[in-house]
Coordinates of C-alpha atoms and ligand atoms in Angstrom, one line a residue:
X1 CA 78.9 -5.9 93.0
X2 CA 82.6 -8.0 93.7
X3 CA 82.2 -9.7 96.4
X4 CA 84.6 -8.0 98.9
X5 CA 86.4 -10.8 101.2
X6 CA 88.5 -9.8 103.8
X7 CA 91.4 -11.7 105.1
X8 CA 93.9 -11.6 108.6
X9 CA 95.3 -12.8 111.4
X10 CA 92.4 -13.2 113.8
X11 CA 92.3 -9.6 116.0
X12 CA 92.7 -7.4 113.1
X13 CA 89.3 -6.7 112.7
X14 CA 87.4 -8.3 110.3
X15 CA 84.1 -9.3 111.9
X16 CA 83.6 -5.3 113.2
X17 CA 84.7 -3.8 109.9
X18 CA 83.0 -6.8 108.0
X19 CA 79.5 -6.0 109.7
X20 CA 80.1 -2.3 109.4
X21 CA 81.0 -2.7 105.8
X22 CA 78.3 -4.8 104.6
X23 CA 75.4 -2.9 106.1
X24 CA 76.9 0.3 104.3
X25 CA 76.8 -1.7 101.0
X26 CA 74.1 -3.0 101.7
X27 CA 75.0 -6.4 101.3
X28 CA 74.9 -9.4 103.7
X29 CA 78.1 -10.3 105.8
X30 CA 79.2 -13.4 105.5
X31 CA 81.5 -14.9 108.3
X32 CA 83.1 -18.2 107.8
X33 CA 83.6 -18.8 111.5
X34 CA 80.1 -18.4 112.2
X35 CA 78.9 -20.4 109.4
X36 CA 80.9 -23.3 110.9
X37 CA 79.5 -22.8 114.5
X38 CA 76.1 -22.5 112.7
X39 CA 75.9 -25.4 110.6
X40 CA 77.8 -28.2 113.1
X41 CA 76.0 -26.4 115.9
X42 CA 79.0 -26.2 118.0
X43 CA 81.7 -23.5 119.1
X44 CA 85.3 -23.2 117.7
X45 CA 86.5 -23.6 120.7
X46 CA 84.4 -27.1 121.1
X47 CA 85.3 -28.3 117.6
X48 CA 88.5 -27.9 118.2
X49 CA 88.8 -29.5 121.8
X50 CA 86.8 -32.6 120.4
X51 CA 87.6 -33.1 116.9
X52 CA 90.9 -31.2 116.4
X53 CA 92.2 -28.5 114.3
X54 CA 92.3 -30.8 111.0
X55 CA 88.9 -31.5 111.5
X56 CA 88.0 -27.7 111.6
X57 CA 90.0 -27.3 108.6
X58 CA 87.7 -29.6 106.7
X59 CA 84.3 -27.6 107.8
X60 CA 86.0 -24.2 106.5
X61 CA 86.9 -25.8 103.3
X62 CA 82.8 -26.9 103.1
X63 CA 81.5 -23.4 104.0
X64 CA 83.8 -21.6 102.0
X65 CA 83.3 -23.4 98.6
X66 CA 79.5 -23.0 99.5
X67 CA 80.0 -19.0 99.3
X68 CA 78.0 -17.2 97.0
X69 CA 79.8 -15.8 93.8
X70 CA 79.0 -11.7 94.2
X71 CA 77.1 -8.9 96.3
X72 CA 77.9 -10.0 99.4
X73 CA 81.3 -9.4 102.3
X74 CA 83.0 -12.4 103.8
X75 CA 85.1 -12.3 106.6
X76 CA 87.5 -15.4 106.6
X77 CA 89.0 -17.2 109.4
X78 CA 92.6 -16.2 110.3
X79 CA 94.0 -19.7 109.0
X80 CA 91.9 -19.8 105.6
X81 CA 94.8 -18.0 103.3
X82 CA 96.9 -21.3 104.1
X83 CA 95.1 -23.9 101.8
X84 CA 95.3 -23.4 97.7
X85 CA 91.8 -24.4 97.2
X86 CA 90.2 -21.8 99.1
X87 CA 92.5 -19.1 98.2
X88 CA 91.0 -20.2 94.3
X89 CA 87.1 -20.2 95.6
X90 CA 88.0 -17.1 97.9
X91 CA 89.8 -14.7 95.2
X92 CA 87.9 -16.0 92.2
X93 CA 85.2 -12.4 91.3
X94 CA 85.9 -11.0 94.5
X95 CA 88.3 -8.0 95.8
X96 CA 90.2 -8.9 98.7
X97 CA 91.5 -6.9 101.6
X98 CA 93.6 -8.2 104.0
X99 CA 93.7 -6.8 107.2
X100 CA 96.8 -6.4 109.7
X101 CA 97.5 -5.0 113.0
X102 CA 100.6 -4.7 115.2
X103 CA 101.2 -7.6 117.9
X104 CA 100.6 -5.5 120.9
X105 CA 96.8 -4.7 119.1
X106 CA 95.9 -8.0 118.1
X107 CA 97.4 -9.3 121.5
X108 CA 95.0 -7.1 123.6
X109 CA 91.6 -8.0 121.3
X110 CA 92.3 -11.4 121.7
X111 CA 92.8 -11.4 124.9
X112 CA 89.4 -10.2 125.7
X113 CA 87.9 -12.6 123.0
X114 CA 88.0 -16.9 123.9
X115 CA 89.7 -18.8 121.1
X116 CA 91.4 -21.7 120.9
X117 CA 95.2 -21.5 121.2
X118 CA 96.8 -23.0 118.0
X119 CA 99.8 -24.0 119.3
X120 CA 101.7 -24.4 123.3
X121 CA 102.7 -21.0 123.5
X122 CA 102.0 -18.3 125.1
X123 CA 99.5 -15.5 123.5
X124 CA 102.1 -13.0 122.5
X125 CA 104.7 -15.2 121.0
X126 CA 101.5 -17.4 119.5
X127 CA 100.7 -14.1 117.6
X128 CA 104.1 -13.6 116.1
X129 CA 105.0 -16.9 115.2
X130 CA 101.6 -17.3 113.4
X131 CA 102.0 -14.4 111.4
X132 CA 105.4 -14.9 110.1
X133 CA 104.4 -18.4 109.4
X134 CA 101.6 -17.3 107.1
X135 CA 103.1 -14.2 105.8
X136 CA 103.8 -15.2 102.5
X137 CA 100.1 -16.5 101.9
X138 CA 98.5 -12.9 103.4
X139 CA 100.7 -10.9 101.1
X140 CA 99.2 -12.9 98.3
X141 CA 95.6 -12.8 99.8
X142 CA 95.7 -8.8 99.7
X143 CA 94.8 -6.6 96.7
X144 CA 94.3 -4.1 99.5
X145 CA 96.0 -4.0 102.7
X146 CA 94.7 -1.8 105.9
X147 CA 96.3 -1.7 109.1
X148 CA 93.7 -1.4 111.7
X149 CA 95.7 -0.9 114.8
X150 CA 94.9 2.9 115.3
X151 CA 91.6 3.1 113.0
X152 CA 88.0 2.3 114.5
X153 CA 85.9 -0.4 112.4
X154 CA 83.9 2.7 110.8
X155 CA 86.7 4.6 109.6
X156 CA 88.8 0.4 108.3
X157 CA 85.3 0.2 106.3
X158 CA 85.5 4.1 105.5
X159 CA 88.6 3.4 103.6
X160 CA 88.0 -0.2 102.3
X161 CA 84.4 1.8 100.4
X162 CA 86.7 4.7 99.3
X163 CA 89.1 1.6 98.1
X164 CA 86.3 -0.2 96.3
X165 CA 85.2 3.1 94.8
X166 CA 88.3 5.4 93.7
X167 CA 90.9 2.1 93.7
X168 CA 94.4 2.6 94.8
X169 CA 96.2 4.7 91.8
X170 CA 95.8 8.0 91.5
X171 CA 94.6 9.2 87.9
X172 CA 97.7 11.7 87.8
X173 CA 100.0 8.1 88.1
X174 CA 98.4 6.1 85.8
X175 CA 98.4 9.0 83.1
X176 CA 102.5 9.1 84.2
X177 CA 102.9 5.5 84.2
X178 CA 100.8 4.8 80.5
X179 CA 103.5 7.4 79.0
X180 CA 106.7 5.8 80.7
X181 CA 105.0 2.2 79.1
X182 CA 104.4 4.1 75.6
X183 CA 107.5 5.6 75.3
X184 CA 109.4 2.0 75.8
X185 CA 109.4 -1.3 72.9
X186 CA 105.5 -2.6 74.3
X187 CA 104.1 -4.6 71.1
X188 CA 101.2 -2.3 69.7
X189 CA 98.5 -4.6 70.4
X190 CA 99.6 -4.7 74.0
X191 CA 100.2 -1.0 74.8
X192 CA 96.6 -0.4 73.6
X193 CA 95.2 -3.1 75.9
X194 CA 97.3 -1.1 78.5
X195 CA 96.1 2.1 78.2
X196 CA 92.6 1.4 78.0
X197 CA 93.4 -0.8 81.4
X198 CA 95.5 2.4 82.9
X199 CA 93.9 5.6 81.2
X200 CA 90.4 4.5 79.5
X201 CA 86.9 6.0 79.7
X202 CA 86.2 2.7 80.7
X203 CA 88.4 1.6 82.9
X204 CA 87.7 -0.6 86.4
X205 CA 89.6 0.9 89.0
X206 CA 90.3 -2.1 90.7
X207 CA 92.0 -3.8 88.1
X208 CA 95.9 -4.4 89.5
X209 CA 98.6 -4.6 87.5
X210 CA 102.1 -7.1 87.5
X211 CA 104.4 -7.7 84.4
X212 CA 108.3 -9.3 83.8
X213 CA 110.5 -6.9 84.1
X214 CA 113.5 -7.4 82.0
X215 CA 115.6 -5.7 79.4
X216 CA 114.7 -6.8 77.0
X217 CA 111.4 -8.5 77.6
X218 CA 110.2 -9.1 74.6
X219 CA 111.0 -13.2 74.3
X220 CA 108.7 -13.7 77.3
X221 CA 106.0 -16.0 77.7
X222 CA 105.0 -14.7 80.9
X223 CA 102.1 -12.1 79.7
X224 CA 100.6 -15.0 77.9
X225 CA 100.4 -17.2 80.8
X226 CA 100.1 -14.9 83.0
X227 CA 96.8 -13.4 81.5
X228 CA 95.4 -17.2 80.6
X229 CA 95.7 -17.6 84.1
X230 CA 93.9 -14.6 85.5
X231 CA 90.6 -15.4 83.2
X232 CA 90.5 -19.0 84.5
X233 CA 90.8 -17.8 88.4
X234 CA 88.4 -14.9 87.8
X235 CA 91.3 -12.4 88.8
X236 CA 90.8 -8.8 88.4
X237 CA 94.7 -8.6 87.3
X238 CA 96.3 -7.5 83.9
X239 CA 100.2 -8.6 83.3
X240 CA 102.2 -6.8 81.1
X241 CA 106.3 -6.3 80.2
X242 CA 108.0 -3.5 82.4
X243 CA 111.2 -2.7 79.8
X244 CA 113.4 -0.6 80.7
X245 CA 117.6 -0.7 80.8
X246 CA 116.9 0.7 84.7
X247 CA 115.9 -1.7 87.3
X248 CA 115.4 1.4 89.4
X249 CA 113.2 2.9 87.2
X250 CA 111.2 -0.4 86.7
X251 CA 110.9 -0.9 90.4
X252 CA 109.9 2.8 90.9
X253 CA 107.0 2.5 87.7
X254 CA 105.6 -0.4 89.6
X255 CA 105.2 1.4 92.6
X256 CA 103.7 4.2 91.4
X257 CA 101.1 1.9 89.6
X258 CA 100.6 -0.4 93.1
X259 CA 101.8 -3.2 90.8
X260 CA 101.3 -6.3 93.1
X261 CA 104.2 -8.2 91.7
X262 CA 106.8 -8.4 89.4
X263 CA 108.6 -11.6 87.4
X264 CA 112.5 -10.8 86.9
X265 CA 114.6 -11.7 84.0
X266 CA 117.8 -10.9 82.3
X267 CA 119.8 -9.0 83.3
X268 CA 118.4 -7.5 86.7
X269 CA 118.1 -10.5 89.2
X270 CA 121.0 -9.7 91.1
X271 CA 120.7 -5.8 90.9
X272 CA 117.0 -6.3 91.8
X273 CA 117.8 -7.5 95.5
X274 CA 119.1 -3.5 96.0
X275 CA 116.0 -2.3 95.5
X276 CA 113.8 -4.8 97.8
X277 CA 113.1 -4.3 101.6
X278 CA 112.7 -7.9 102.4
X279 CA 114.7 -11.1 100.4
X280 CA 113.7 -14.4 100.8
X281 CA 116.6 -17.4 102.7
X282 CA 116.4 -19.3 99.5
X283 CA 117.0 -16.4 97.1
X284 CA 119.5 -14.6 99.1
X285 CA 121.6 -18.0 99.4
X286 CA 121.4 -18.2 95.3
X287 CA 121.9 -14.6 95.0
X288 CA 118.8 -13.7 92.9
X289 CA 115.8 -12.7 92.7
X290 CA 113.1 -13.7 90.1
X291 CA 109.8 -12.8 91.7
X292 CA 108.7 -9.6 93.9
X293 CA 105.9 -9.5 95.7
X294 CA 104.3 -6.5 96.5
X295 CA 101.6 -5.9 99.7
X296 CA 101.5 -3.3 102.5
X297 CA 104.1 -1.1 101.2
X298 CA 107.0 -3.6 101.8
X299 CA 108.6 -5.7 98.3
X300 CA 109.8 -9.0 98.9
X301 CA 112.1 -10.7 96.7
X302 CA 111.8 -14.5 96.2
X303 CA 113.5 -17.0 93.6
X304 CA 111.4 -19.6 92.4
X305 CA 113.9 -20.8 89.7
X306 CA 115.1 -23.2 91.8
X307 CA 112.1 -24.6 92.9
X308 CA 111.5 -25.1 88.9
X309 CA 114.4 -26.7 88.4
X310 CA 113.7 -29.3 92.1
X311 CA 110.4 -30.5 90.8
X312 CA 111.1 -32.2 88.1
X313 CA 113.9 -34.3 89.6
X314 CA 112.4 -34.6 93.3
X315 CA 112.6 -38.9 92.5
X316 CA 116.7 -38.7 92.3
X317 CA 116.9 -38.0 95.8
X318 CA 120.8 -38.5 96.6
X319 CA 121.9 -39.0 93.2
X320 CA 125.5 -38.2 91.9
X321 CA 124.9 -35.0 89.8
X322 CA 127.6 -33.2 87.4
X323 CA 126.2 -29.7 86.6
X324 CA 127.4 -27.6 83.8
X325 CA 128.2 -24.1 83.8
X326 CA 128.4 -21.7 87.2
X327 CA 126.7 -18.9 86.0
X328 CA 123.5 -17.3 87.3
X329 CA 121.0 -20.3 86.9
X330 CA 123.6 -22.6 87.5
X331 CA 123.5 -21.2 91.4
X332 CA 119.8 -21.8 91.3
X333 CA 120.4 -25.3 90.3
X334 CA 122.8 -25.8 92.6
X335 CA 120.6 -24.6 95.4
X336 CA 117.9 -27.0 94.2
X337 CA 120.3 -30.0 93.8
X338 CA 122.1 -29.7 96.9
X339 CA 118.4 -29.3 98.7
X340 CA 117.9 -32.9 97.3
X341 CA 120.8 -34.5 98.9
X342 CA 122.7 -34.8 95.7
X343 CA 126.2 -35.4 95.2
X344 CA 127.0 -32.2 93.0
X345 CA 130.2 -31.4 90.4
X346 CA 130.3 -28.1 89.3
X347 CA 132.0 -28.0 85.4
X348 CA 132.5 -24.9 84.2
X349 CA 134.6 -23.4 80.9
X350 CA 136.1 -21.3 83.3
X351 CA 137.4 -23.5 86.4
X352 CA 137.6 -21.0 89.1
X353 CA 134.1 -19.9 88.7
X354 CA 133.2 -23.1 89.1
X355 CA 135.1 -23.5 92.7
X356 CA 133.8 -20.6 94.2
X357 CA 129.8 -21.5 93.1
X358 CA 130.7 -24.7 95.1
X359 CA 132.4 -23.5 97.6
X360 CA 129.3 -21.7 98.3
X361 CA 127.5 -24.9 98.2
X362 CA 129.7 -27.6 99.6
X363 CA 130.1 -29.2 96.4
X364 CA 132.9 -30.6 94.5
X365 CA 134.1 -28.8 91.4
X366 CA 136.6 -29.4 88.2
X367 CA 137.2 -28.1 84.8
X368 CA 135.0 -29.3 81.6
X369 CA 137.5 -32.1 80.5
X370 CA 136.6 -33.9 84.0
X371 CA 133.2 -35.2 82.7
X372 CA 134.5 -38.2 81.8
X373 CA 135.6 -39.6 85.0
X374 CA 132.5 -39.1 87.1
X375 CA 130.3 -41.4 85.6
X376 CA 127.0 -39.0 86.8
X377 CA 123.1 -40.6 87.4
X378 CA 122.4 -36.7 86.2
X379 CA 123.5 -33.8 84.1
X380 CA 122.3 -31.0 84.2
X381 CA 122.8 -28.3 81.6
X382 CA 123.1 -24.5 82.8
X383 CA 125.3 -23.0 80.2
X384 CA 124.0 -21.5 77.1
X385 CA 125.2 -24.2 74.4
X386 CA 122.5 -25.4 72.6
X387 CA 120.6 -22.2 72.8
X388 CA 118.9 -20.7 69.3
X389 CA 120.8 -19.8 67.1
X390 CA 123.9 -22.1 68.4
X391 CA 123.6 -25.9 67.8
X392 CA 126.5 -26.9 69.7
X393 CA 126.0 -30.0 72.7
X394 CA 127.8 -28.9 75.7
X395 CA 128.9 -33.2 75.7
X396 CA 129.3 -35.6 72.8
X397 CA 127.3 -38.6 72.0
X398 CA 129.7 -40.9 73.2
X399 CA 129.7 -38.7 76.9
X400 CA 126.0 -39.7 77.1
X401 CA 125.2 -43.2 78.7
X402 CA 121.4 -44.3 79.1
X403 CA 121.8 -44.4 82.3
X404 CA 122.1 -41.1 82.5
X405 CA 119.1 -38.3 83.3
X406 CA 120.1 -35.6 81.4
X407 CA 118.0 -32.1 82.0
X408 CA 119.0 -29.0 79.7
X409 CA 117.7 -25.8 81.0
X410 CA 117.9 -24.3 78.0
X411 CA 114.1 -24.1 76.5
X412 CA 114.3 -22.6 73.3
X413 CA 114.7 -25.0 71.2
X414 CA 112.0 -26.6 73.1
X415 CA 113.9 -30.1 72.1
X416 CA 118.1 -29.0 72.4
X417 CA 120.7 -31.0 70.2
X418 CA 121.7 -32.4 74.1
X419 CA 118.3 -33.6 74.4
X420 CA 118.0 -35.1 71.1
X421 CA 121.9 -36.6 71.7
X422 CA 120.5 -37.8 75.2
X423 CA 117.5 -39.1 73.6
X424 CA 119.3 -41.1 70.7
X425 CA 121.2 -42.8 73.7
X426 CA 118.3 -43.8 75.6
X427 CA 118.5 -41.4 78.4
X428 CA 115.7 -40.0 80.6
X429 CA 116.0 -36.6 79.4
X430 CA 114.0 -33.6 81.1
X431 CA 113.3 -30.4 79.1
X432 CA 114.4 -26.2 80.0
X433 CA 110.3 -26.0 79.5
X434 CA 109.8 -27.8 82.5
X435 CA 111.2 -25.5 84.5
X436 CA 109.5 -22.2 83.1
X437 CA 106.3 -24.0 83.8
X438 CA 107.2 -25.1 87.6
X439 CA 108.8 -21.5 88.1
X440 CA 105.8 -20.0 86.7
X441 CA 103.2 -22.1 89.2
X442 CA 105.4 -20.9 92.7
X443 CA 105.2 -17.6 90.9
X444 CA 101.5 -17.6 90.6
X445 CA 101.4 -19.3 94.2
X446 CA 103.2 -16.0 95.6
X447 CA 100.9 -13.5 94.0
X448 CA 98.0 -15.0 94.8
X449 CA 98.0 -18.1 96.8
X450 CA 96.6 -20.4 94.3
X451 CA 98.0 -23.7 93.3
X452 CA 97.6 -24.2 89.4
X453 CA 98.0 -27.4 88.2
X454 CA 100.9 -28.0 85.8
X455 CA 98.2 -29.5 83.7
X456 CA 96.5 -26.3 83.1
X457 CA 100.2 -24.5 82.3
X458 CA 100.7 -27.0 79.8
X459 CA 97.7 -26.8 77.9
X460 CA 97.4 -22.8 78.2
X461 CA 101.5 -23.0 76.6
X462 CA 100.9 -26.1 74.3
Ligands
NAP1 P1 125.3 -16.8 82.7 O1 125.2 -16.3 84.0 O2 125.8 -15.9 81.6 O3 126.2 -18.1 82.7 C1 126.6 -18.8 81.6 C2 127.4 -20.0 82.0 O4 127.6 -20.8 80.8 C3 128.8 -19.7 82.5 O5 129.2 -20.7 83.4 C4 129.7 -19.8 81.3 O6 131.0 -20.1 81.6 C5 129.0 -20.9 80.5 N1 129.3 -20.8 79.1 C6 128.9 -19.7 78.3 N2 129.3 -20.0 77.0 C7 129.9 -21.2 77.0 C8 130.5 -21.9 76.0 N3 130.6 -21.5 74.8 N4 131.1 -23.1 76.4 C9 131.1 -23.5 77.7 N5 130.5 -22.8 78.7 C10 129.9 -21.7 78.4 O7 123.9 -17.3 82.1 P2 122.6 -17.9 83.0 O8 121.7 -16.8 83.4 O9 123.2 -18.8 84.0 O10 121.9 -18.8 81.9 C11 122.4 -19.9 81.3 C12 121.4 -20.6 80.3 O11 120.4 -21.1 81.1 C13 120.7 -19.5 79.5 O12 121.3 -19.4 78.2 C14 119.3 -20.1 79.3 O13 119.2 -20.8 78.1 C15 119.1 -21.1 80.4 N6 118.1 -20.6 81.4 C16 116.9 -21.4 81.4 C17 115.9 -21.0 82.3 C18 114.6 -21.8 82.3 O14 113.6 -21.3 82.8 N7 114.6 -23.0 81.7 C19 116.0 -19.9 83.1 C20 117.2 -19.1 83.0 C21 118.2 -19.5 82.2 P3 132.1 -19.0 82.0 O15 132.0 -18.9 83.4 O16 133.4 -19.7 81.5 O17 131.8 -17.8 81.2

């Protein structure tokens, strides 16, 4: 059997259910608090009076990588789901249900259970400000969710055995679903991994789904990675292209399939946000979505564009930027330059497109024949130019000064005519690649709270 690890705020159950679980399966229950107590011989409550919380941190990160790999349930501490590293050991073979509970609940177990308060506050506002703060690592901790507010542990582990047995998709929606997928442009080689996934004799109902959706999203790399990626973790996940001209429809697909998560492209991250019930600060200040993360019924939109397009130049910190174009991923880079204290120009073709991106983003702003007067440490390319099958530079050779840090968000050709111009001059020159693979590495850290090297992106795309 998968080992079955359950996740959650502490209150919501999973010690009870864990026990009750484990006995039905037959299976030992594992609980990483009590492994700490048992192996340092001292209580929670006494490690962290003496030694502090960081110190506590250290002896869950020992038992959990100690875990053993299958036929066993683990009930995690409350704070686990917040470092990478155990998210990988945690999730790697094993199904994972995170359990939730409303305030008033958890405030009433706790209050009859000693633990030690994490921060000054008192219990109740403790509770909330905990759980917001860790939100975005439990919705990527659950393939399952369960709110145990109004359930008793035996009926939570009731539901999590029907779970681990029957899955969560009914046979009538994946039979729906496969047709919806058949009917659209999925390669052939991909729609028959699909529907022996969705429909097969075989199949493993726990296997989840996510995708790209986009229209079209045929150029994508995403599936590839994406797929890599879920072998290497030991994820029970299959990613595959949602293509459709309908965001709607997309949105309603992956819903009915109890997709976990979706990657947006062209041309549906702004008309995605209508469809979510939660949107990120960052993404709703860029006004897009690329990512949507699915868990307890609610989808979240998130844009991790821009943190693709920060990483690479977090060492210019405060430098003088011109940025071309003031289209869609010319916001996101705008988000991510103005994070970084830069001093931002916004050139675009079109001028007043260009004032009212900056306006949005306290920048300054000009038409295209301004280049030449600002003299930038970087450029950064967000128009098209450059992009198979044009060969055009968006700025001549003698525009380019070594100096100069010249980034061109355009990937494909992997190396642009501006890069190669950039290059010729002696410029630092960064690549559009670089960004699909930081996007793609905050993407995977949303679906599943694992931090993949950029290493290991690299060498799965080279
Ligand atoms: P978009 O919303 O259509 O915006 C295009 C921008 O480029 C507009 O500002 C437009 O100016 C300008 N432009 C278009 N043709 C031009 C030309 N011939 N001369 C000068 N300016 C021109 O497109 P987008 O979604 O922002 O994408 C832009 C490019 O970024 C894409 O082509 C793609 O290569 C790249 N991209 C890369 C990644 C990545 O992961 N590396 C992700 C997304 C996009 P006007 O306002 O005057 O029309």
């Amino acid at each position: 059997m998968r080992r079955c690890v359950l996740f959650g705020y502490r209150g919501t159950g999973k010690t009870g259910i864990g026990t009750i679980l484990a006995r039905r399966l037959n299976v030992p229950f594992l609980d990483t608090d009590a492994l700490i107590e048992e192996g340092s011989g001292r209580t929670i409550p006494i490690i962290f009076r003496d030694d502090g919380e960081e110190r506590f941190r250290d002896l869950e990160r020992e038992v959990i990588a100690a875990l053993p790999a299958g036929n066993c349930v683990i009930g995690t501490g409350g704070g686990a789901v917040m470092d990478a590293k155990n998210m990988e050991r945690l999730r790697a073979g094993s199904v994972c249900v995170l359990l939730t509970a409303d305030l008033a609940t958890i405030g009433r177990r706790l209050a009859r259970a000693p633990r030690p308060p994490l921060t000054s506050l008192p219990l109740q506002e403790e509770i909330g400000q905990m759980i917001t703060h860790r939100r975005r690592q439990y919705a990527a901790s659950a393939d399952f969710c369960m709110d145990t507010s109004a359930t008793s542990p035996e009926e939570a582990a009731d539901e999590i055995l029907s779970f681990l047995e029957q899955g969560t998709i009914p046979a009538p929606a994946r039979e729906t679903a496969f047709r919806w997928f058949a009917s659209g442009p999925l390669p052939a080689p991909e729609r028959a991994q699909l529907e022996s996934l969705l429909t097969g004799p075989e199949r493993d109902v726990q296997t989840r789904f996510l995708g790209i959706a986009g229209w079209p999203a045929a150029h994508s790399k995403s599936p590839f990675l994406f797929n890599r990626l879920f072998e290497r973790y030991g994820l029970n996940y299959h990613y595959t292209r949602f293509e459709d001209p309908s965001i709607g429809t997309i949105m309603r697909v992956a819903r009915d399939i109890d997709a976990k998560g979706l990657s947006v492209t062209i041309p549906f991250k702004k008309d995605v946000m209508a469809c979510l019930d939660e949107i990120d600060d960052a993404a709703q200040q860029i006004g897009a979505v690329n990512t949507v993360v699915f868990a307890c019924g609610i989808a979240r939109g998130y844009n991790t564009d821009w943190l693709g397009i920060r990483k690479p130049i977090t060492g210019l910190q405060g430098a003088r930027a011109v940025l071309l174009g003031a289209g869609g991923v010319a916001a996101a880079a705008a988000y991510a330059l103005a994070d970084l204290g830069m001093e931002v120009t916004i050139l675009n073709r079109t001028p007043a497109k260009a004032r009212t991106l900056a306006e949005h983003f306290g920048c300054r702003w000009g038409a295209w024949d301004a280049f030449d007067g600002l003299n930038p440490d970087l450029v950064v390319n967000a128009t098209p130019l450059g992009m198979q099958p044009d060969t055009r530079s968006p700025l001549r050779a003698d525009q380019l000064k070594k100096e100069m840090t010249v980034f061109d968000l355009v990937y494909t050709p992997p190396v642009t005519p501006l890069i190669a111009a950039a290059r010729k001059a002696g410029c630092a020159t960064i690549t559009g690649t670089e960004v699909f693979i930081h996007q793609a590495r905050e993407q995977f850290r949303l679906f599943f709270g694992i931090d993949v090297p950029d290493t290991v992106i690299r060498e799965i795309l080279a």
